[in-house]
CSV table of C-alpha atoms in Angstrom, one decimal:
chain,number,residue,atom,x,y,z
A,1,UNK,CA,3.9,-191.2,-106.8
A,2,UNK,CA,6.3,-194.0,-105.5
A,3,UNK,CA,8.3,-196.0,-108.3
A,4,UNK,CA,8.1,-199.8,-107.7
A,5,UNK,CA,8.6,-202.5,-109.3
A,6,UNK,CA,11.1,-205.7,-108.6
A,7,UNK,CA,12.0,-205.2,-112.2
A,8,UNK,CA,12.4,-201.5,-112.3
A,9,UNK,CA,16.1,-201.8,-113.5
A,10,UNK,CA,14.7,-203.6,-116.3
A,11,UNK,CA,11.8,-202.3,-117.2
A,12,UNK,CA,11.7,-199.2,-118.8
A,13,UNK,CA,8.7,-198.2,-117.9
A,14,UNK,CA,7.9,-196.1,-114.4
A,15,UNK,CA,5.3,-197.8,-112.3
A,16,UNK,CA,4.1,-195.3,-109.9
A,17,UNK,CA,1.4,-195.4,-107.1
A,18,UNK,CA,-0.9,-192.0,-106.5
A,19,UNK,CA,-0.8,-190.6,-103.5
A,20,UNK,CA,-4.4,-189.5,-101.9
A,21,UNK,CA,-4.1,-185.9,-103.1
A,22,UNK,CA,-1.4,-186.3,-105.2
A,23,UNK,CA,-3.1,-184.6,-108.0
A,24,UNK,CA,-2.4,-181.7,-106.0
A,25,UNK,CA,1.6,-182.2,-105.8
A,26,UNK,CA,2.5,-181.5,-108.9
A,27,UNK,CA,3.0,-178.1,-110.5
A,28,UNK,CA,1.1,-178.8,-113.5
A,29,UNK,CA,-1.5,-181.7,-114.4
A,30,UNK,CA,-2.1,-183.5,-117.6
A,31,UNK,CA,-6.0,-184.2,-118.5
A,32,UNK,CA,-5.6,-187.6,-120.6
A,33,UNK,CA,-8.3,-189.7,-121.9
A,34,UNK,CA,-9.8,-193.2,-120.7
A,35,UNK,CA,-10.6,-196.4,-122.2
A,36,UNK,CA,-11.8,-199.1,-120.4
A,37,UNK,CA,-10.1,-202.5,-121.0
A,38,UNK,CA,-13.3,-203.5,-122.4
A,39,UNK,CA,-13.9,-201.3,-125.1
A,40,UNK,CA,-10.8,-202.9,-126.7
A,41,UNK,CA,-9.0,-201.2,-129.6
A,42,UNK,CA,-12.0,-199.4,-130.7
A,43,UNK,CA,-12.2,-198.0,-128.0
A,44,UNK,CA,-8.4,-196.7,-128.0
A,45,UNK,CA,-8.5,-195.8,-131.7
A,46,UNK,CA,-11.6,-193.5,-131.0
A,47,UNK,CA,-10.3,-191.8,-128.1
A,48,UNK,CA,-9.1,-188.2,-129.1
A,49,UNK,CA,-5.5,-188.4,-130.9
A,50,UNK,CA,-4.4,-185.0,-129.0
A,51,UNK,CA,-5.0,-182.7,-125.9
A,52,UNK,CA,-3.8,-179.5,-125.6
A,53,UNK,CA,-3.8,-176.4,-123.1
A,54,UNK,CA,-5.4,-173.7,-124.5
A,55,UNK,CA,-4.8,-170.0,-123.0
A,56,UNK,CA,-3.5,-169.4,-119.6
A,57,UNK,CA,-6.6,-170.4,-118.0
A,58,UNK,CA,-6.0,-174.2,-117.7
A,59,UNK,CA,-8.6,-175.3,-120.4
A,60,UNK,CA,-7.8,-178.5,-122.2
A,61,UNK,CA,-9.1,-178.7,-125.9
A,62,UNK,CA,-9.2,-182.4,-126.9
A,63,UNK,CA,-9.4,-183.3,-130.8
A,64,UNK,CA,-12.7,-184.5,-130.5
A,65,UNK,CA,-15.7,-184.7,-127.8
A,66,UNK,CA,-15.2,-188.0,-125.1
A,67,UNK,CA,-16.7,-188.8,-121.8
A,68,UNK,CA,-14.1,-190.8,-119.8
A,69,UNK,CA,-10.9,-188.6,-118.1
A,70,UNK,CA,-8.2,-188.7,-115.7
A,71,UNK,CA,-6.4,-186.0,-114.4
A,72,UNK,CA,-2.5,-186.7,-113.4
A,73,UNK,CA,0.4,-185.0,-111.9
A,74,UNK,CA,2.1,-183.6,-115.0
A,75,UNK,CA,4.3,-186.7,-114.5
A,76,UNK,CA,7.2,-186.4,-117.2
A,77,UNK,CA,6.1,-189.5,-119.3
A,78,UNK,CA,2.6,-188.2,-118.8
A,79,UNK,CA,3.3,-184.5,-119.5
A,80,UNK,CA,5.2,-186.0,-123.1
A,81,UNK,CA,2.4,-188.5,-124.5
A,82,UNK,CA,0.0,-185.3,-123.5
A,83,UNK,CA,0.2,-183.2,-126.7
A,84,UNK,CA,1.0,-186.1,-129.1
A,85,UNK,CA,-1.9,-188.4,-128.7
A,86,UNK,CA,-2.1,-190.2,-125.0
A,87,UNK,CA,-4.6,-192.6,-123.9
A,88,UNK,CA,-4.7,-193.8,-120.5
A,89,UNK,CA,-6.7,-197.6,-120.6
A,90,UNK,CA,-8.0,-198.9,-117.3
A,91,UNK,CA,-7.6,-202.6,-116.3
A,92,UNK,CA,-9.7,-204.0,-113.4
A,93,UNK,CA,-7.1,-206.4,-112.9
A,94,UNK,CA,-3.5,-205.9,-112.2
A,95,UNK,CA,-2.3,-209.1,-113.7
A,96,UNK,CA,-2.6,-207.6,-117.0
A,97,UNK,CA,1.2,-206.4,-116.4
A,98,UNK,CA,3.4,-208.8,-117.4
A,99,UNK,CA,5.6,-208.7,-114.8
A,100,UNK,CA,5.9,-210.3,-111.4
A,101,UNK,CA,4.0,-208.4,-108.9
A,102,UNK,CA,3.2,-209.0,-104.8
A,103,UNK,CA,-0.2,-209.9,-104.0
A,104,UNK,CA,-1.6,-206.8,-103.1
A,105,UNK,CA,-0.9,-205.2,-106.3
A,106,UNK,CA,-2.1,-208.1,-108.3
A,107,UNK,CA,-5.9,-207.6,-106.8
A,108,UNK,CA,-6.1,-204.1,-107.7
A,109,UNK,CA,-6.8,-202.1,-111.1
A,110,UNK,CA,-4.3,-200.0,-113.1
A,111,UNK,CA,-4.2,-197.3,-115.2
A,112,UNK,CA,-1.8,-197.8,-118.6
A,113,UNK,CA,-0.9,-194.6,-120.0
A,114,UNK,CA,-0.3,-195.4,-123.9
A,115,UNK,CA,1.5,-193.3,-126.4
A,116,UNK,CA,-0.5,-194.0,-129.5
A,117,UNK,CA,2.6,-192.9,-131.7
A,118,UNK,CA,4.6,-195.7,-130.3
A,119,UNK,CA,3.2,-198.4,-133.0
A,120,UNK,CA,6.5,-199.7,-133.8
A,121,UNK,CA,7.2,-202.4,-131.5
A,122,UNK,CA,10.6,-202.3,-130.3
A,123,UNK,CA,12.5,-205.6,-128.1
A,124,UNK,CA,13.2,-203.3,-125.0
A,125,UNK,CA,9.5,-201.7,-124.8
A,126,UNK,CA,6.1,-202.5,-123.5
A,127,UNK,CA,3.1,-201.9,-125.5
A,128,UNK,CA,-0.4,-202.3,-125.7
A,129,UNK,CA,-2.1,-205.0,-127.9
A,130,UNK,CA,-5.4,-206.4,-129.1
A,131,UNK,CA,-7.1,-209.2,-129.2
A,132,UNK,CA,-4.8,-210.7,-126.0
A,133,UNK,CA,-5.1,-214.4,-124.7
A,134,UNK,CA,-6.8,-215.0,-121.2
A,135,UNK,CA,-10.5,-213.5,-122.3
A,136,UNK,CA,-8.9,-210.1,-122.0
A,137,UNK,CA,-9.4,-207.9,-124.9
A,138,UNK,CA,-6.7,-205.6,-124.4
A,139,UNK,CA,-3.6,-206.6,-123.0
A,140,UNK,CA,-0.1,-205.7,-122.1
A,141,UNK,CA,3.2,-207.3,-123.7
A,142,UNK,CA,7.0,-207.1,-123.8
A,143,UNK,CA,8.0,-206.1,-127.3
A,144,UNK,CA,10.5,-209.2,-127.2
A,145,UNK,CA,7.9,-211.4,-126.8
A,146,UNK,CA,5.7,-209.7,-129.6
A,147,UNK,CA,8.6,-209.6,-131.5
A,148,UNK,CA,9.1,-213.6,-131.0
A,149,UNK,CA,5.7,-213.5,-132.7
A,150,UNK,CA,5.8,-211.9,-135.5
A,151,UNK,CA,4.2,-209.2,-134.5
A,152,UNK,CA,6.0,-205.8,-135.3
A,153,UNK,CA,3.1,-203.6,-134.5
A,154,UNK,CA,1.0,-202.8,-131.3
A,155,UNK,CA,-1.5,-199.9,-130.3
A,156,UNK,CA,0.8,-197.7,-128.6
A,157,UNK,CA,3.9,-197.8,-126.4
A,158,UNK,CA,3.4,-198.2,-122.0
A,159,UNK,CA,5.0,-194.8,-120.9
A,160,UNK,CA,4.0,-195.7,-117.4
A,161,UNK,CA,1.6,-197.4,-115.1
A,162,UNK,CA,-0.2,-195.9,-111.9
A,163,UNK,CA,-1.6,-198.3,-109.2
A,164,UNK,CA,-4.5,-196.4,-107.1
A,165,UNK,CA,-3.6,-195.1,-103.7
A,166,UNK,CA,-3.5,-197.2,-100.5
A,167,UNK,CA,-4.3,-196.4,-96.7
A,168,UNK,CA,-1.0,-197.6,-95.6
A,169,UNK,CA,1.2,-194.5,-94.7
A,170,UNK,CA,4.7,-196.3,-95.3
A,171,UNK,CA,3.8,-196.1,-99.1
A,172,UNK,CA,3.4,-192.5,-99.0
A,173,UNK,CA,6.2,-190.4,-100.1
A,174,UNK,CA,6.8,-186.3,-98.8
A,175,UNK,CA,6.7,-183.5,-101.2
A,176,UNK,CA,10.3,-183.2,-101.5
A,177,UNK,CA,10.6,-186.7,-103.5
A,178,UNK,CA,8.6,-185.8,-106.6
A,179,UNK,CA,9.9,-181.9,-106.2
B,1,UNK,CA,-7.1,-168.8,-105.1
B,2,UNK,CA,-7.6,-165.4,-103.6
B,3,UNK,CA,-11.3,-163.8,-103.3
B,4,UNK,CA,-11.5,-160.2,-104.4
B,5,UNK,CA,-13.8,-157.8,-105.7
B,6,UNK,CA,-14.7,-154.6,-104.8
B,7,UNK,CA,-18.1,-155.5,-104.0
B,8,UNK,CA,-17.6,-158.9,-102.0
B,9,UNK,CA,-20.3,-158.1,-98.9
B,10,UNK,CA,-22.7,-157.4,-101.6
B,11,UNK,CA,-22.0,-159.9,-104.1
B,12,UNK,CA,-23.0,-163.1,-103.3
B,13,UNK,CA,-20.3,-164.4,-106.2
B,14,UNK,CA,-16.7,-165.5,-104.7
B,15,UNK,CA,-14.2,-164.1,-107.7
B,16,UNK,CA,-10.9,-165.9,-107.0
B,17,UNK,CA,-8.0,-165.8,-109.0
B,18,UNK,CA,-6.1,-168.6,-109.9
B,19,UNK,CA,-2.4,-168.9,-108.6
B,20,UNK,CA,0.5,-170.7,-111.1
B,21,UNK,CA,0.3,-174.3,-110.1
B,22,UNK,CA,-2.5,-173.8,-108.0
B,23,UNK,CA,-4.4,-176.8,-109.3
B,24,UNK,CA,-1.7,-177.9,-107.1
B,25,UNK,CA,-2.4,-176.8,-103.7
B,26,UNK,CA,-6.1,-178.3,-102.9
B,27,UNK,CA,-6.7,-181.9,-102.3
B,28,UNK,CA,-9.1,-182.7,-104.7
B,29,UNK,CA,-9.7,-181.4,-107.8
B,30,UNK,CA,-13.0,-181.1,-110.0
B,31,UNK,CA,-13.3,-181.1,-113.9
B,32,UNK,CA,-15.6,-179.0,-115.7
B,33,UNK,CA,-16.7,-179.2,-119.3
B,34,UNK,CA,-16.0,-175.6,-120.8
B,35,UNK,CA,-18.0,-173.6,-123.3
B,36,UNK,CA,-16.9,-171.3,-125.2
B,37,UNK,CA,-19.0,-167.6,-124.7
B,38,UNK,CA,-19.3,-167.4,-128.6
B,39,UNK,CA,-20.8,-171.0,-128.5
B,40,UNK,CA,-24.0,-169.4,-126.8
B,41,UNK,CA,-27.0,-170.7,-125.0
B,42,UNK,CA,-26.6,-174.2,-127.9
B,43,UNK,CA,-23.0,-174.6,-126.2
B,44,UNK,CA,-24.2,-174.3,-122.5
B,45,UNK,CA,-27.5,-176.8,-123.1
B,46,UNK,CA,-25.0,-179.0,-125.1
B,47,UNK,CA,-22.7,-179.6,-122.3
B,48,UNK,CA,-22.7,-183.0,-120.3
B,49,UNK,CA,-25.1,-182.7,-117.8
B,50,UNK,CA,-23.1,-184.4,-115.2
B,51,UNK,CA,-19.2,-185.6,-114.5
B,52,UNK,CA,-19.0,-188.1,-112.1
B,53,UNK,CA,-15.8,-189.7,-110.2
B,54,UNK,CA,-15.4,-193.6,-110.4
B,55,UNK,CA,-13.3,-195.6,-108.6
B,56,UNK,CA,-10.7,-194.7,-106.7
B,57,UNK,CA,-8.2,-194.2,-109.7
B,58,UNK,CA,-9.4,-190.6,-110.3
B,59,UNK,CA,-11.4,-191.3,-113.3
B,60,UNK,CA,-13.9,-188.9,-114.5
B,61,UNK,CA,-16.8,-189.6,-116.6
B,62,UNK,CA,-19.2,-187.4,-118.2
B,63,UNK,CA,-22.5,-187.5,-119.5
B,64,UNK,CA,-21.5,-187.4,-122.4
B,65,UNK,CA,-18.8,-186.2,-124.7
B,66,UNK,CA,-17.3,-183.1,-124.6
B,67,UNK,CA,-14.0,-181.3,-126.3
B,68,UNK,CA,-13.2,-178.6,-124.2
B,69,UNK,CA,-12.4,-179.1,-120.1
B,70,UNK,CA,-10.8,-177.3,-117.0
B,71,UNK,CA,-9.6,-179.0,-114.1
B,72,UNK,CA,-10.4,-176.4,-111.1
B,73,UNK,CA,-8.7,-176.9,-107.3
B,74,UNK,CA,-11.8,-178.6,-105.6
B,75,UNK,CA,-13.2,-175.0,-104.1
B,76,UNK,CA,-16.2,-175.2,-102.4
B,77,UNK,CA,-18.7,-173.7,-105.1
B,78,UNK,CA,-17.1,-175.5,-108.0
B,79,UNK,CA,-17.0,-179.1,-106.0
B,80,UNK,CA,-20.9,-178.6,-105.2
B,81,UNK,CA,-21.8,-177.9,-109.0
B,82,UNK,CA,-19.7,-180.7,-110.2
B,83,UNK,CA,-22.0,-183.5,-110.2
B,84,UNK,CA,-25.1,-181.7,-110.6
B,85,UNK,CA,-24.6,-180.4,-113.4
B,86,UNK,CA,-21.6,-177.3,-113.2
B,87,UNK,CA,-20.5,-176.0,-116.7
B,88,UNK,CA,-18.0,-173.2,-117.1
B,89,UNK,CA,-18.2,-170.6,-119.7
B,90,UNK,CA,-14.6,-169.2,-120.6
B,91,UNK,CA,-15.4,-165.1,-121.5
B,92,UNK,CA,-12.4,-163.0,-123.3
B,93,UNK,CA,-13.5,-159.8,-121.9
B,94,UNK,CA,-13.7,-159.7,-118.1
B,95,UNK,CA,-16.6,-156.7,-119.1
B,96,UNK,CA,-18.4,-159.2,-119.2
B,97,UNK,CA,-19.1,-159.5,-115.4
B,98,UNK,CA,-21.5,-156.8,-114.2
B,99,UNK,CA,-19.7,-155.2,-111.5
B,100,UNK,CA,-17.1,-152.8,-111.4
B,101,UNK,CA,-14.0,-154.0,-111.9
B,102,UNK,CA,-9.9,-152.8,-112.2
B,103,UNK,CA,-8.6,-151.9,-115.3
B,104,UNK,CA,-6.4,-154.6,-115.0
B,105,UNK,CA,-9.2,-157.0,-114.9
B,106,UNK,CA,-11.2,-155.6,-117.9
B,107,UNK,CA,-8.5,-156.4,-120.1
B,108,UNK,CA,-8.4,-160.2,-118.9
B,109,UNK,CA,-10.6,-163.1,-119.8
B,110,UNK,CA,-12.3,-164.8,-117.2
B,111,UNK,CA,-13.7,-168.4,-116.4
B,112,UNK,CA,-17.6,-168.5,-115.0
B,113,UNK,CA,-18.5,-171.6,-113.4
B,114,UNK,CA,-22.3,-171.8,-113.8
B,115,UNK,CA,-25.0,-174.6,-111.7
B,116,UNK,CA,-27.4,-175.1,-114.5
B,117,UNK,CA,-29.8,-176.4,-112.1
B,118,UNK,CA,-30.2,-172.6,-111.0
B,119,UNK,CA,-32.4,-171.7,-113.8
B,120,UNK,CA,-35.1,-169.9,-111.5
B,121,UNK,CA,-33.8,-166.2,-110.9
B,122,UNK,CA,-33.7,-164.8,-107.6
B,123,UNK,CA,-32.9,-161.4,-106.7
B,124,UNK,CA,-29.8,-161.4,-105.0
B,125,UNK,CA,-28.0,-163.7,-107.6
B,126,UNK,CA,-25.6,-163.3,-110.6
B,127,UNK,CA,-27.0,-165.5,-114.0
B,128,UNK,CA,-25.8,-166.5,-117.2
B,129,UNK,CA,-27.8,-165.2,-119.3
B,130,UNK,CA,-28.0,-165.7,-123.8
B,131,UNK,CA,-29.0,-163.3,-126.1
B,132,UNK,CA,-27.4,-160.5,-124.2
B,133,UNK,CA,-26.8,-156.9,-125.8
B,134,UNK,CA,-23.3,-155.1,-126.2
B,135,UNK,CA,-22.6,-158.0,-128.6
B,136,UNK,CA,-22.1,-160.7,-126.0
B,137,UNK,CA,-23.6,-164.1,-127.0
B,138,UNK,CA,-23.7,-165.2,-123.6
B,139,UNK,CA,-23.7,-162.3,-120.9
B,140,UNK,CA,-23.5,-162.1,-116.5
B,141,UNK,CA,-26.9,-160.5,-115.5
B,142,UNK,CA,-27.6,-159.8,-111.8
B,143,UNK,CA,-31.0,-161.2,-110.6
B,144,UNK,CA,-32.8,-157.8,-109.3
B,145,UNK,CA,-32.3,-156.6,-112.9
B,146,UNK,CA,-33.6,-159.7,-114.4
B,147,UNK,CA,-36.2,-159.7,-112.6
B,148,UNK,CA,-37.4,-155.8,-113.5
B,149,UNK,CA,-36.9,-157.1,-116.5
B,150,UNK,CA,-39.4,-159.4,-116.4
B,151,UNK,CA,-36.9,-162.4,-116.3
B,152,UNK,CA,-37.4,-165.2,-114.3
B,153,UNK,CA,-35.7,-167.9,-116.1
B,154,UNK,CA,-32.0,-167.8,-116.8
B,155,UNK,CA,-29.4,-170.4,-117.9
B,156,UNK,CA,-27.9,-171.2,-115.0
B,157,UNK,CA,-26.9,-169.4,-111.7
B,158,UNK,CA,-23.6,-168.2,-111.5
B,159,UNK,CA,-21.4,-170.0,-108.4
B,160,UNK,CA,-17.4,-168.9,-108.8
B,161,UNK,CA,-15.9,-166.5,-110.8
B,162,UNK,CA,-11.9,-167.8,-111.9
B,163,UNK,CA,-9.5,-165.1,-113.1
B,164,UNK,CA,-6.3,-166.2,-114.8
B,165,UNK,CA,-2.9,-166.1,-112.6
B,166,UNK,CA,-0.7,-163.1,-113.0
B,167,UNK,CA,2.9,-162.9,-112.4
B,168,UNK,CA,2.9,-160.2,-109.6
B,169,UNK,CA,3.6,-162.3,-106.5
B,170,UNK,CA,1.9,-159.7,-104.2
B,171,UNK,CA,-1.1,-161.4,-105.6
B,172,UNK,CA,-0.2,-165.1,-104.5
B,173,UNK,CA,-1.6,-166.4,-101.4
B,174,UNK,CA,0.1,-169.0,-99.3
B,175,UNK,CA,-1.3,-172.2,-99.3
B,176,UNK,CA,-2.3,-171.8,-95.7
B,177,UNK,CA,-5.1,-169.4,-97.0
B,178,UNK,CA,-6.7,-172.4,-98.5
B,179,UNK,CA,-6.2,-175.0,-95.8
């Protein structure tokens, strides 16, 4: 994964890009459930509320039966949303982030790994809401903003974004930077 | 993963054993819906049918929905049974596999990774088999006994065998073994 972002210093929230292969990189993986955008926040209140390893066999034991997964390097803000009820939502559309973003990231989809335990919405943070403006039906906000609004509570805090990988070798990173 | 077994030329059955972090060293990764071997033959014809990939974020989705999962390095037999319908049956007793084993492996529990399309038993196979004696809910049979049993129809052919990692380093392969 490669952290970018113009507004990295602040934004607390990692934005990395998967590497092809990257799965493979890590010394452990994380198995987190998927929502599409569409499904909205039924669709993020009914994924499981926990995952966890089970035996020293790799099996993952979710708190109830779903069909939609991603497997990611055990990432530390991924490894810690893991146990304590994770859900990963995937936009089509970049511009769901509410940041500034180059072209090329703006065309492409994203995956928003949620901490459902992150309700409280906090100035600094990012969190995912309902019922957002611009047709879509989940959306991404800064907690100042929601805050500006009223609105003290959201579906669960951003612990990081992943962009899919590219072709373009200069966005690859060796071993040695995630290790 | 290392291939072992005593009777490898006669077993048509790769047994590999998974390293620490090993999920790690292959490039792509496949993830299995698990059943327990207590759940029986209702666990194995429960399991999703299918997993697909979508997209180029990694997603995975199933048939349908299912609890229990294992992300497996992309070996060949497990990557062929993936979208066909692969499911893997974890066993707690490595006495369950029909060969002779080490002591050390008798005592260990063991993943089977199982092509339910192979239903039709053929001689020189290994199956997954319900309603086994000794106890066993779910049992390993080998074909050619199957078949002098009368047997034709079994729950699923058996692809890979996946023992857990042990710390004994004599026992880890480099990743060039894989590559």
């Amino acid at each position: 994964g490669e952290t970018e972002g113009e507004e990295q210093d602040a934004v607390p929230v990692p934005v990395v890009r998967l590497r092809y292969g990257e799965v493979a990189d890590a010394t452990s993986v994380v198995v987190l459930p998927v929502c599409l955008a569409a499904e909205g926040e039924e669709g993020v209140e009914a994924a499981p509320g926990w995952c966890r390893g089970e035996g020293e066999m790799g099996v993952v034991v979710a708190e109830r039966g779903w069909r939609r997964w991603v497997v990611l390097p055990g990432w530390g803000p991924a490894a810690a949303v893991w146990e304590r009820g994770g859900v990963v939502v995937e936009f089509g559309d970049g511009r769901v982030l509410p940041w500034r973003m180059r072209q090329r990231e703006v065309e492409e989809g994203v995956l928003v790994v949620v901490d459902k335990a992150k309700k409280e919405v906090a100035e600094e943070g990012y969190y995912l809401v309902g019922g957002g403006g611009g047709g879509r039906v989940l959306g991404v906000e800064r907690g100042r903003k929601l805050l500006e609004m009223g609105k003290k509570k959201a579906l669960g805090g951003v612990v990081l974004v992943v962009r899919p990988p590219k072709e373009d070798e200069d966005y690859q990173l060796r071993d040695e930077d995630w290790e």
